[in-house]
Amino acid sequence: VLYLLNQPIAKSMEGRVLKEAIRDARLHAQPIRFTDDYRMDQPASEEAVAQEGTEIDPDMLARLEALGYVDTSTTPEVMLNEARTALGAGRYVEAISTLEQLLAAHPQFADAEFVLAQTLATSGQRDKALARWQAMADRDGGDEGPRNQQGLIQSLFNSGRTEEALNQASERVKARGAVANDWLLLSKMYRAQGDDKKAVETLDHGRRRHPKSEELALELATLYVDAGRRGEAHPILDTISKDSPYAAMAYFQKGRIARADGDRESALTLWTEAAKLQRDFVAVRIALAELLSEVGAVGRADGWLREALRFTQDKRIWNLRARIAKARGRNEKAQEYRHRAEKLGLNRVSPQQSPN
């Protein structure tokens, strides 16, 4: 299977490449490669990831299944969920390998191709991500068209082709079929450039075109909260219903407003509600822990942090746990937690990260 994915094969691995199950032309075009080590838990790199365009014909797939190397009974949806789980945990090579296996068997599975492009971008392989987005956008059409075009624009922006990305995004919002996410993407790019004025103008235009879009409303309110314009943010947040998929983030932003106003009790209530609405909302659990720690409720604070660790390993979580442990006189635990924080890289959760 590693060979079919054009992965190097560890010399220490048992078994062999089953040449009899592979066409001679493939063996000639793609020589078998070996490596001293092969670790699936390392961040993806250009060398460690399979080359694009790998295809497995139905006859080969049948032979591999007969030999016990492929299980086609695993549904595409199960494999996609496994890849998403690996992506969320930062296991990029594993996610990419799973997605490429899935696409080899189901090359028309649009969701898998979309997640693969996302994974390549997240793992820092911007050129490969851009090439895949470009191919998807070139095919375009159908329900996947807007999503693929947005992915291409975001990839262009991330690759430093800022002017090209902004031009394409501006053209998209002018088009007759522009959707709310087109306005959202353009505003986020302006904001990433530090141009909050244009970001606000873009969101205002977008909301006039799509007055029912709660995502645009939430983005505008978040921008206002970040800018200290809390009075303008609150009425917008009130338009987001409790049944909305954006309700947890709306409560989170209301909690930020309450805390900035010095109302800790309301912030605690609002953030607790946000945590109830979305169980994997890490940022709100960190905010709750920080607030409870400030008022001396360190046991409850640590409880929220333990919950957060179920969903991600974040440097700030371990540093905060270290401070709490020290405040409780548990110096050995504090040292252990600081050591864990040091082993982690950059924070993986930003204070305003949307849970959706």
GROMACS .gro file of C-alpha atoms in nm:
model
  356
    1VAL     CA    1   0.000   0.000   0.000
    2LEU     CA    2   0.288   0.239   0.077
    3TYR     CA    3   0.428   0.176  -0.269
    4LEU     CA    4   0.092   0.250  -0.434
    5LEU     CA    5   0.087   0.582  -0.250
    6ASN     CA    6   0.444   0.649  -0.373
    7GLN     CA    7   0.564   0.653  -0.011
    8PRO     CA    8   0.916   0.545   0.084
    9ILE     CA    9   0.919   0.209   0.263
   10ALA     CA   10   1.106   0.168   0.589
   11LYS     CA   11   1.388  -0.085   0.565
   12SER     CA   12   1.284  -0.223   0.903
   13MET     CA   13   0.933  -0.312   0.787
   14GLU     CA   14   0.847  -0.676   0.735
   15GLY     CA   15   0.702  -0.804   0.410
   16ARG     CA   16   0.761  -0.695   0.053
   17VAL     CA   17   0.601  -0.506  -0.234
   18LEU     CA   18   0.374  -0.747  -0.421
   19LYS     CA   19   0.504  -0.685  -0.771
   20GLU     CA   20   0.269  -0.946  -0.912
   21ALA     CA   21  -0.028  -0.727  -0.821
   22ILE     CA   22   0.113  -0.421  -0.999
   23ARG     CA   23   0.136  -0.351  -1.369
   24ASP     CA   24   0.487  -0.362  -1.520
   25ALA     CA   25   0.446  -0.011  -1.662
   26ARG     CA   26   0.379   0.125  -1.314
   27LEU     CA   27   0.684  -0.051  -1.171
   28HIS     CA   28   0.900   0.093  -1.447
   29ALA     CA   29   0.766   0.449  -1.408
   30GLN     CA   30   0.772   0.441  -1.028
   31PRO     CA   31   1.073   0.255  -0.882
   32ILE     CA   32   1.043   0.118  -0.530
   33ARG     CA   33   1.202   0.354  -0.275
   34PHE     CA   34   1.325   0.275   0.076
   35THR     CA   35   1.402   0.489   0.380
   36ASP     CA   36   1.572   0.430   0.715
   37ASP     CA   37   1.266   0.549   0.907
   38TYR     CA   38   0.897   0.609   0.845
   39ARG     CA   39   0.694   0.788   1.107
   40MET     CA   40   0.329   0.867   1.048
   41ASP     CA   41   0.306   1.106   1.344
   42GLN     CA   42   0.545   1.365   1.198
   43PRO     CA   43   0.426   1.682   1.018
   44ALA     CA   44   0.386   1.636   0.647
   45SER     CA   45   0.668   1.738   0.415
   46GLU     CA   46   0.715   1.744   0.042
   47GLU     CA   47   0.920   1.423   0.058
   48ALA     CA   48   0.691   1.240   0.297
   49VAL     CA   49   0.369   1.293   0.107
   50ALA     CA   50   0.254   1.091  -0.190
   51GLN     CA   51   0.280   1.242  -0.534
   52GLU     CA   52  -0.048   1.373  -0.671
   53GLY     CA   53  -0.230   1.191  -0.945
   54THR     CA   54  -0.198   0.842  -0.797
   55GLU     CA   55  -0.467   0.617  -0.943
   56ILE     CA   56  -0.554   0.256  -0.881
   57ASP     CA   57  -0.760   0.082  -1.147
   58PRO     CA   58  -1.046  -0.149  -1.043
   59ASP     CA   59  -0.859  -0.468  -1.140
   60MET     CA   60  -0.564  -0.377  -0.918
   61LEU     CA   61  -0.797  -0.288  -0.632
   62ALA     CA   62  -0.967  -0.627  -0.662
   63ARG     CA   63  -0.633  -0.810  -0.658
   64LEU     CA   64  -0.515  -0.615  -0.353
   65GLU     CA   65  -0.838  -0.696  -0.171
   66ALA     CA   66  -0.799  -1.065  -0.255
   67LEU     CA   67  -0.448  -1.054  -0.109
   68GLY     CA   68  -0.581  -0.892   0.209
   69TYR     CA   69  -0.408  -0.556   0.159
   70VAL     CA   70  -0.720  -0.350   0.088
   71ASP     CA   71  -1.058  -0.359   0.259
   72THR     CA   72  -1.316  -0.210   0.025
   73SER     CA   73  -1.591  -0.278   0.278
   74THR     CA   74  -1.479   0.036   0.464
   75THR     CA   75  -1.716   0.303   0.342
   76PRO     CA   76  -1.584   0.628   0.194
   77GLU     CA   77  -1.763   0.824   0.466
   78VAL     CA   78  -1.583   0.628   0.740
   79MET     CA   79  -1.246   0.691   0.578
   80LEU     CA   80  -1.326   1.060   0.537
   81ASN     CA   81  -1.415   1.088   0.905
   82GLU     CA   82  -1.092   0.910   0.999
   83ALA     CA   83  -0.897   1.161   0.790
   84ARG     CA   84  -1.077   1.454   0.948
   85THR     CA   85  -0.998   1.317   1.294
   86ALA     CA   86  -0.631   1.282   1.202
   87LEU     CA   87  -0.629   1.636   1.061
   88GLY     CA   88  -0.785   1.776   1.378
   89ALA     CA   89  -0.518   1.601   1.586
   90GLY     CA   90  -0.236   1.737   1.368
   91ARG     CA   91  -0.146   1.397   1.218
   92TYR     CA   92  -0.112   1.537   0.868
   93VAL     CA   93   0.072   1.250   0.698
   94GLU     CA   94  -0.188   1.005   0.825
   95ALA     CA   95  -0.473   1.229   0.706
   96ILE     CA   96  -0.318   1.278   0.362
   97SER     CA   97  -0.245   0.906   0.319
   98THR     CA   98  -0.602   0.814   0.412
   99LEU     CA   99  -0.748   1.073   0.176
  100GLU     CA  100  -0.528   0.968  -0.113
  101GLN     CA  101  -0.623   0.604  -0.061
  102LEU     CA  102  -0.987   0.714  -0.058
  103LEU     CA  103  -0.953   0.919  -0.375
  104ALA     CA  104  -0.767   0.639  -0.551
  105ALA     CA  105  -1.073   0.421  -0.504
  106HIS     CA  106  -1.332   0.701  -0.536
  107PRO     CA  107  -1.178   0.975  -0.755
  108GLN     CA  108  -1.508   1.165  -0.781
  109PHE     CA  109  -1.556   1.200  -0.404
  110ALA     CA  110  -1.564   1.580  -0.389
  111ASP     CA  111  -1.564   1.609  -0.009
  112ALA     CA  112  -1.247   1.398   0.017
  113GLU     CA  113  -1.071   1.611  -0.244
  114PHE     CA  114  -1.178   1.927  -0.061
  115VAL     CA  115  -1.048   1.801   0.275
  116LEU     CA  116  -0.723   1.686   0.112
  117ALA     CA  117  -0.663   2.035  -0.025
  118GLN     CA  118  -0.735   2.179   0.320
  119THR     CA  119  -0.495   1.932   0.482
  120LEU     CA  120  -0.216   2.011   0.238
  121ALA     CA  121  -0.259   2.382   0.312
  122THR     CA  122  -0.273   2.328   0.688
  123SER     CA  123   0.042   2.115   0.683
  124GLY     CA  124   0.234   2.390   0.506
  125GLN     CA  125   0.242   2.232   0.159
  126ARG     CA  126   0.106   2.544  -0.006
  127ASP     CA  127   0.220   2.467  -0.360
  128LYS     CA  128   0.050   2.129  -0.361
  129ALA     CA  129  -0.261   2.276  -0.200
  130LEU     CA  130  -0.273   2.553  -0.458
  131ALA     CA  131  -0.232   2.307  -0.747
  132ARG     CA  132  -0.515   2.092  -0.615
  133TRP     CA  133  -0.746   2.391  -0.558
  134GLN     CA  134  -0.666   2.512  -0.909
  135ALA     CA  135  -0.755   2.174  -1.060
  136MET     CA  136  -1.079   2.161  -0.863
  137ALA     CA  137  -1.172   2.518  -0.958
  138ASP     CA  138  -1.094   2.450  -1.325
  139ARG     CA  139  -1.340   2.161  -1.323
  140ASP     CA  140  -1.589   2.371  -1.125
  141GLY     CA  141  -1.962   2.354  -1.186
  142GLY     CA  142  -2.236   2.197  -0.980
  143ASP     CA  143  -2.282   2.249  -0.609
  144GLU     CA  144  -1.908   2.232  -0.540
  145GLY     CA  145  -1.820   2.529  -0.765
  146PRO     CA  146  -1.834   2.817  -0.511
  147ARG     CA  147  -1.654   2.613  -0.245
  148ASN     CA  148  -1.370   2.524  -0.481
  149GLN     CA  149  -1.333   2.881  -0.604
  150GLN     CA  150  -1.317   3.007  -0.245
  151GLY     CA  151  -1.054   2.746  -0.162
  152LEU     CA  152  -0.845   2.857  -0.460
  153ILE     CA  153  -0.868   3.224  -0.359
  154GLN     CA  154  -0.771   3.147   0.000
  155SER     CA  155  -0.479   2.935  -0.121
  156LEU     CA  156  -0.359   3.215  -0.350
  157PHE     CA  157  -0.374   3.457  -0.059
  158ASN     CA  158  -0.184   3.220   0.171
  159SER     CA  159   0.081   3.168  -0.097
  160GLY     CA  160   0.158   3.541  -0.108
  161ARG     CA  161  -0.030   3.611  -0.430
  162THR     CA  162  -0.232   3.871  -0.240
  163GLU     CA  163  -0.331   4.104  -0.521
  164GLU     CA  164  -0.445   3.817  -0.742
  165ALA     CA  165  -0.649   3.671  -0.456
  166LEU     CA  166  -0.813   4.004  -0.371
  167ASN     CA  167  -0.897   4.067  -0.738
  168GLN     CA  168  -1.059   3.727  -0.775
  169ALA     CA  169  -1.249   3.765  -0.447
  170SER     CA  170  -1.371   4.112  -0.551
  171GLU     CA  171  -1.493   3.973  -0.881
  172ARG     CA  172  -1.678   3.695  -0.705
  173VAL     CA  173  -1.881   3.929  -0.483
  174LYS     CA  174  -1.983   4.125  -0.793
  175ALA     CA  175  -2.107   3.813  -0.970
  176ARG     CA  176  -2.478   3.738  -0.984
  177GLY     CA  177  -2.438   3.406  -0.802
  178ALA     CA  178  -2.226   3.543  -0.515
  179VAL     CA  179  -2.297   3.374  -0.182
  180ALA     CA  180  -2.250   3.499   0.174
  181ASN     CA  181  -1.920   3.312   0.210
  182ASP     CA  182  -1.775   3.510  -0.081
  183TRP     CA  183  -1.825   3.832   0.117
  184LEU     CA  184  -1.694   3.665   0.431
  185LEU     CA  185  -1.373   3.552   0.259
  186LEU     CA  186  -1.306   3.897   0.110
  187SER     CA  187  -1.357   4.064   0.448
  188LYS     CA  188  -1.120   3.821   0.620
  189MET     CA  189  -0.850   3.890   0.364
  190TYR     CA  190  -0.883   4.265   0.418
  191ARG     CA  191  -0.863   4.206   0.791
  192ALA     CA  192  -0.554   3.989   0.754
  193GLN     CA  193  -0.393   4.287   0.581
  194GLY     CA  194  -0.487   4.511   0.874
  195ASP     CA  195  -0.752   4.700   0.680
  196ASP     CA  196  -1.042   4.675   0.926
  197LYS     CA  197  -1.227   4.961   0.756
  198LYS     CA  198  -1.256   4.770   0.428
  199ALA     CA  199  -1.339   4.454   0.619
  200VAL     CA  200  -1.635   4.629   0.787
  201GLU     CA  201  -1.751   4.784   0.459
  202THR     CA  202  -1.738   4.443   0.290
  203LEU     CA  203  -1.941   4.280   0.566
  204ASP     CA  204  -2.197   4.561   0.557
  205HIS     CA  205  -2.240   4.516   0.181
  206GLY     CA  206  -2.262   4.141   0.225
  207ARG     CA  207  -2.528   4.169   0.494
  208ARG     CA  208  -2.738   4.393   0.269
  209ARG     CA  209  -2.721   4.124   0.001
  210HIS     CA  210  -2.770   3.838   0.247
  211PRO     CA  211  -2.965   3.981   0.544
  212LYS     CA  212  -3.034   3.635   0.689
  213SER     CA  213  -2.670   3.529   0.700
  214GLU     CA  214  -2.581   3.471   1.065
  215GLU     CA  215  -2.221   3.397   0.970
  216LEU     CA  216  -2.175   3.746   0.826
  217ALA     CA  217  -2.346   3.893   1.132
  218LEU     CA  218  -2.116   3.702   1.366
  219GLU     CA  219  -1.803   3.806   1.176
  220LEU     CA  220  -1.903   4.173   1.188
  221ALA     CA  221  -1.987   4.153   1.559
  222THR     CA  222  -1.655   3.981   1.632
  223LEU     CA  223  -1.469   4.253   1.446
  224TYR     CA  224  -1.651   4.516   1.651
  225VAL     CA  225  -1.569   4.336   1.978
  226ASP     CA  226  -1.201   4.317   1.882
  227ALA     CA  227  -1.204   4.689   1.801
  228GLY     CA  228  -1.366   4.778   2.134
  229ARG     CA  229  -1.691   4.884   1.964
  230ARG     CA  230  -1.894   4.675   2.204
  231GLY     CA  231  -2.211   4.882   2.178
  232GLU     CA  232  -2.232   4.810   1.806
  233ALA     CA  233  -2.157   4.441   1.850
  234HIS     CA  234  -2.426   4.351   2.104
  235PRO     CA  235  -2.740   4.419   1.893
  236ILE     CA  236  -2.589   4.217   1.607
  237LEU     CA  237  -2.515   3.923   1.836
  238ASP     CA  238  -2.876   3.936   1.962
  239THR     CA  239  -2.996   3.851   1.610
  240ILE     CA  240  -2.830   3.507   1.626
  241SER     CA  241  -3.077   3.253   1.756
  242LYS     CA  242  -2.997   2.993   2.021
  243ASP     CA  243  -3.074   2.719   1.768
  244SER     CA  244  -2.819   2.857   1.523
  245PRO     CA  245  -2.493   2.669   1.454
  246TYR     CA  246  -2.324   3.000   1.543
  247ALA     CA  247  -2.497   3.037   1.880
  248ALA     CA  248  -2.198   2.913   2.082
  249MET     CA  249  -1.969   3.170   1.924
  250ALA     CA  250  -2.229   3.443   1.977
  251TYR     CA  251  -2.242   3.362   2.349
  252PHE     CA  252  -1.863   3.360   2.357
  253GLN     CA  253  -1.846   3.710   2.209
  254LYS     CA  254  -2.115   3.835   2.449
  255GLY     CA  255  -1.906   3.695   2.731
  256ARG     CA  256  -1.604   3.889   2.603
  257ILE     CA  257  -1.814   4.206   2.610
  258ALA     CA  258  -1.930   4.135   2.966
  259ARG     CA  259  -1.578   4.071   3.087
  260ALA     CA  260  -1.448   4.387   2.920
  261ASP     CA  261  -1.724   4.576   3.102
  262GLY     CA  262  -1.610   4.425   3.433
  263ASP     CA  263  -1.914   4.198   3.470
  264ARG     CA  264  -1.746   3.867   3.557
  265GLU     CA  265  -2.067   3.698   3.668
  266SER     CA  266  -2.238   3.758   3.334
  267ALA     CA  267  -1.924   3.649   3.147
  268LEU     CA  268  -1.919   3.327   3.347
  269THR     CA  269  -2.286   3.259   3.268
  270LEU     CA  270  -2.250   3.335   2.899
  271TRP     CA  271  -1.935   3.131   2.852
  272THR     CA  272  -2.083   2.836   3.043
  273GLU     CA  273  -2.378   2.844   2.805
  274ALA     CA  274  -2.143   2.851   2.507
  275ALA     CA  275  -1.957   2.548   2.645
  276LYS     CA  276  -2.286   2.360   2.683
  277LEU     CA  277  -2.387   2.439   2.327
  278GLN     CA  278  -2.062   2.315   2.176
  279ARG     CA  279  -1.872   2.048   2.364
  280ASP     CA  280  -1.551   2.080   2.158
  281PHE     CA  281  -1.532   2.461   2.183
  282VAL     CA  282  -1.180   2.483   2.326
  283ALA     CA  283  -1.139   2.861   2.331
  284VAL     CA  284  -1.437   2.915   2.561
  285ARG     CA  285  -1.309   2.651   2.804
  286ILE     CA  286  -0.976   2.830   2.824
  287ALA     CA  287  -1.158   3.160   2.882
  288LEU     CA  288  -1.364   3.003   3.162
  289ALA     CA  289  -1.052   2.862   3.325
  290GLU     CA  290  -0.876   3.198   3.315
  291LEU     CA  291  -1.176   3.375   3.466
  292LEU     CA  292  -1.230   3.117   3.741
  293SER     CA  293  -0.859   3.119   3.819
  294GLU     CA  294  -0.873   3.494   3.870
  295VAL     CA  295  -1.147   3.461   4.133
  296GLY     CA  296  -0.972   3.173   4.311
  297ALA     CA  297  -1.192   2.888   4.189
  298VAL     CA  298  -0.885   2.695   4.073
  299GLY     CA  299  -1.043   2.350   4.103
  300ARG     CA  300  -1.326   2.442   3.865
  301ALA     CA  301  -1.076   2.616   3.639
  302ASP     CA  302  -0.864   2.303   3.610
  303GLY     CA  303  -1.177   2.103   3.532
  304TRP     CA  304  -1.247   2.316   3.226
  305LEU     CA  305  -0.887   2.277   3.113
  306ARG     CA  306  -0.905   1.899   3.145
  307GLU     CA  307  -1.211   1.908   2.922
  308ALA     CA  308  -1.026   2.121   2.667
  309LEU     CA  309  -0.742   1.869   2.655
  310ARG     CA  310  -0.986   1.607   2.529
  311PHE     CA  311  -1.001   1.797   2.201
  312THR     CA  312  -0.657   1.952   2.152
  313GLN     CA  313  -0.308   1.983   2.293
  314ASP     CA  314  -0.250   2.355   2.339
  315LYS     CA  315   0.050   2.520   2.498
  316ARG     CA  316  -0.164   2.773   2.682
  317ILE     CA  317  -0.371   2.499   2.843
  318TRP     CA  318  -0.065   2.335   2.999
  319ASN     CA  319   0.083   2.669   3.106
  320LEU     CA  320  -0.242   2.764   3.274
  321ARG     CA  321  -0.263   2.424   3.442
  322ALA     CA  322   0.094   2.479   3.566
  323ARG     CA  323  -0.004   2.813   3.722
  324ILE     CA  324  -0.308   2.657   3.886
  325ALA     CA  325  -0.106   2.363   4.021
  326LYS     CA  326   0.150   2.603   4.168
  327ALA     CA  327  -0.127   2.809   4.331
  328ARG     CA  328  -0.252   2.487   4.493
  329GLY     CA  329   0.096   2.402   4.622
  330ARG     CA  330   0.145   2.113   4.379
  331ASN     CA  331   0.492   2.207   4.263
  332GLU     CA  332   0.581   1.873   4.104
  333LYS     CA  333   0.263   1.881   3.896
  334ALA     CA  334   0.334   2.242   3.800
  335GLN     CA  335   0.677   2.142   3.676
  336GLU     CA  336   0.533   1.849   3.482
  337TYR     CA  337   0.274   2.073   3.314
  338ARG     CA  338   0.534   2.336   3.223
  339HIS     CA  339   0.746   2.065   3.067
  340ARG     CA  340   0.451   1.953   2.857
  341ALA     CA  341   0.392   2.310   2.743
  342GLU     CA  342   0.754   2.345   2.640
  343LYS     CA  343   0.729   2.033   2.425
  344LEU     CA  344   0.441   2.180   2.227
  345GLY     CA  345   0.490   2.421   1.941
  346LEU     CA  346   0.285   2.727   1.866
  347ASN     CA  347  -0.061   2.762   2.016
  348ARG     CA  348  -0.318   2.584   1.806
  349VAL     CA  349  -0.622   2.777   1.924
  350SER     CA  350  -0.659   3.152   1.887
  351PRO     CA  351  -0.875   3.343   2.138
  352GLN     CA  352  -1.131   3.428   1.870
  353GLN     CA  353  -1.130   3.098   1.684
  354SER     CA  354  -1.476   3.003   1.569
  355PRO     CA  355  -1.585   2.654   1.674
  356ASN     CA  356  -1.764   2.601   1.347
   0.00000   0.00000   0.00000
